[in-house]
Tab-separated table of C-alpha atoms in Angstrom:
chain	number	residue	atom	x	y	z
G	1	MET	CA	-7.675	-8.181	15.442
G	2	GLN	CA	-5.006	-5.482	15.771
G	3	PHE	CA	-5.568	-1.988	14.379
G	4	ARG	CA	-3.431	1.045	13.699
G	5	ILE	CA	-4.561	4.645	13.342
G	6	GLU	CA	-4.045	6.250	9.917
G	7	HIS	CA	-4.549	9.964	9.166
G	8	ASP	CA	-5.699	11.934	6.150
G	9	THR	CA	-7.346	15.303	5.524
G	10	MET	CA	-10.599	13.977	6.999
G	11	GLY	CA	-8.975	12.932	10.272
G	12	GLU	CA	-8.192	9.595	11.884
G	13	ILE	CA	-9.441	6.144	10.924
G	14	LYS	CA	-8.734	2.630	12.189
G	15	VAL	CA	-7.087	0.256	9.694
G	16	ASP	CA	-6.534	-3.467	10.184
G	17	ASP	CA	-2.834	-3.749	11.048
G	18	SER	CA	-2.353	-6.655	8.628
G	19	GLN	CA	-3.277	-4.494	5.609
G	20	TYR	CA	-0.863	-2.372	3.584
G	21	TRP	CA	-3.316	0.405	2.687
G	22	GLY	CA	-3.859	3.734	4.372
G	23	ALA	CA	-6.679	6.036	5.397
G	24	GLN	CA	-8.086	6.880	1.950
G	25	THR	CA	-8.402	3.250	0.887
G	26	GLN	CA	-10.015	2.330	4.210
G	27	ARG	CA	-12.557	5.134	3.808
G	28	SER	CA	-13.326	3.954	0.272
G	29	LEU	CA	-13.884	0.394	1.468
G	30	GLU	CA	-16.292	1.595	4.150
G	31	ASN	CA	-18.158	4.128	2.011
G	32	PHE	CA	-18.368	2.499	-1.416
G	33	LYS	CA	-19.471	-1.125	-1.163
G	34	ILE	CA	-20.192	-1.361	-4.889
G	35	GLY	CA	-18.989	-4.793	-5.924
G	36	THR	CA	-16.534	-7.606	-5.632
G	37	GLU	CA	-14.583	-7.125	-8.863
G	38	LYS	CA	-10.841	-7.444	-8.446
G	39	MET	CA	-7.882	-6.467	-10.578
G	40	PRO	CA	-6.226	-9.309	-12.482
G	41	LYS	CA	-3.274	-10.780	-10.562
G	42	GLU	CA	-0.969	-10.040	-13.499
G	43	LEU	CA	-1.757	-6.336	-13.283
G	44	ILE	CA	-1.251	-6.294	-9.517
G	45	GLY	CA	2.116	-8.009	-10.019
G	46	ALA	CA	3.120	-5.483	-12.665
G	47	PHE	CA	2.243	-2.577	-10.355
G	48	ALA	CA	4.215	-4.198	-7.509
G	49	LYS	CA	7.295	-4.600	-9.744
G	50	LEU	CA	7.009	-0.988	-10.881
G	51	LYS	CA	6.495	0.360	-7.355
G	52	ARG	CA	9.438	-1.714	-6.047
G	53	SER	CA	11.741	-0.427	-8.800
G	54	LEU	CA	10.676	3.161	-8.156
G	55	ALA	CA	11.374	2.779	-4.432
G	56	VAL	CA	14.928	1.612	-5.176
G	57	VAL	CA	15.634	4.379	-7.709
G	58	ASN	CA	14.059	7.172	-5.656
G	59	HIS	CA	16.113	6.132	-2.634
G	60	GLN	CA	19.282	6.134	-4.756
G	61	LEU	CA	18.404	9.643	-5.965
G	62	GLY	CA	17.881	10.842	-2.392
G	63	LYS	CA	14.165	11.428	-2.917
G	64	LEU	CA	12.980	8.669	-0.560
G	65	SER	CA	14.288	7.760	2.883
G	66	LEU	CA	15.834	4.351	3.512
G	67	GLU	CA	13.042	3.523	5.976
G	68	LYS	CA	10.267	4.254	3.476
G	69	SER	CA	12.138	2.572	0.642
G	70	GLN	CA	12.612	-0.612	2.669
G	71	ALA	CA	8.944	-0.635	3.726
G	72	ILE	CA	7.777	-0.305	0.112
G	73	ILE	CA	10.194	-3.003	-1.063
G	74	LYS	CA	9.027	-5.357	1.690
G	75	ALA	CA	5.357	-4.823	0.795
G	76	CYS	CA	6.025	-5.309	-2.918
G	77	ASP	CA	8.018	-8.494	-2.298
G	78	CYS	CA	5.138	-9.817	-0.192
G	79	ILE	CA	2.666	-9.067	-2.990
G	80	LEU	CA	4.899	-10.697	-5.599
G	81	LYS	CA	5.238	-13.865	-3.490
G	82	GLY	CA	1.455	-14.110	-3.301
């Protein structure tokens, strides 16, 4: 398994390279094993559509770099494809 190093205010943490989340989510997964409930797929899809749209608009407004915008769009498209 490949890992990358993510950073937050608490320092560095290893995150599985195949995952789209960052340091805070990884810490939550390790520290709060409280259940297996998951969000409904429809809600996840709605958030992905919203996040994708915001990435496009914020790039057009000059508030988000092309690199970050493309990364967010790619992740959202992957989520929407299932």
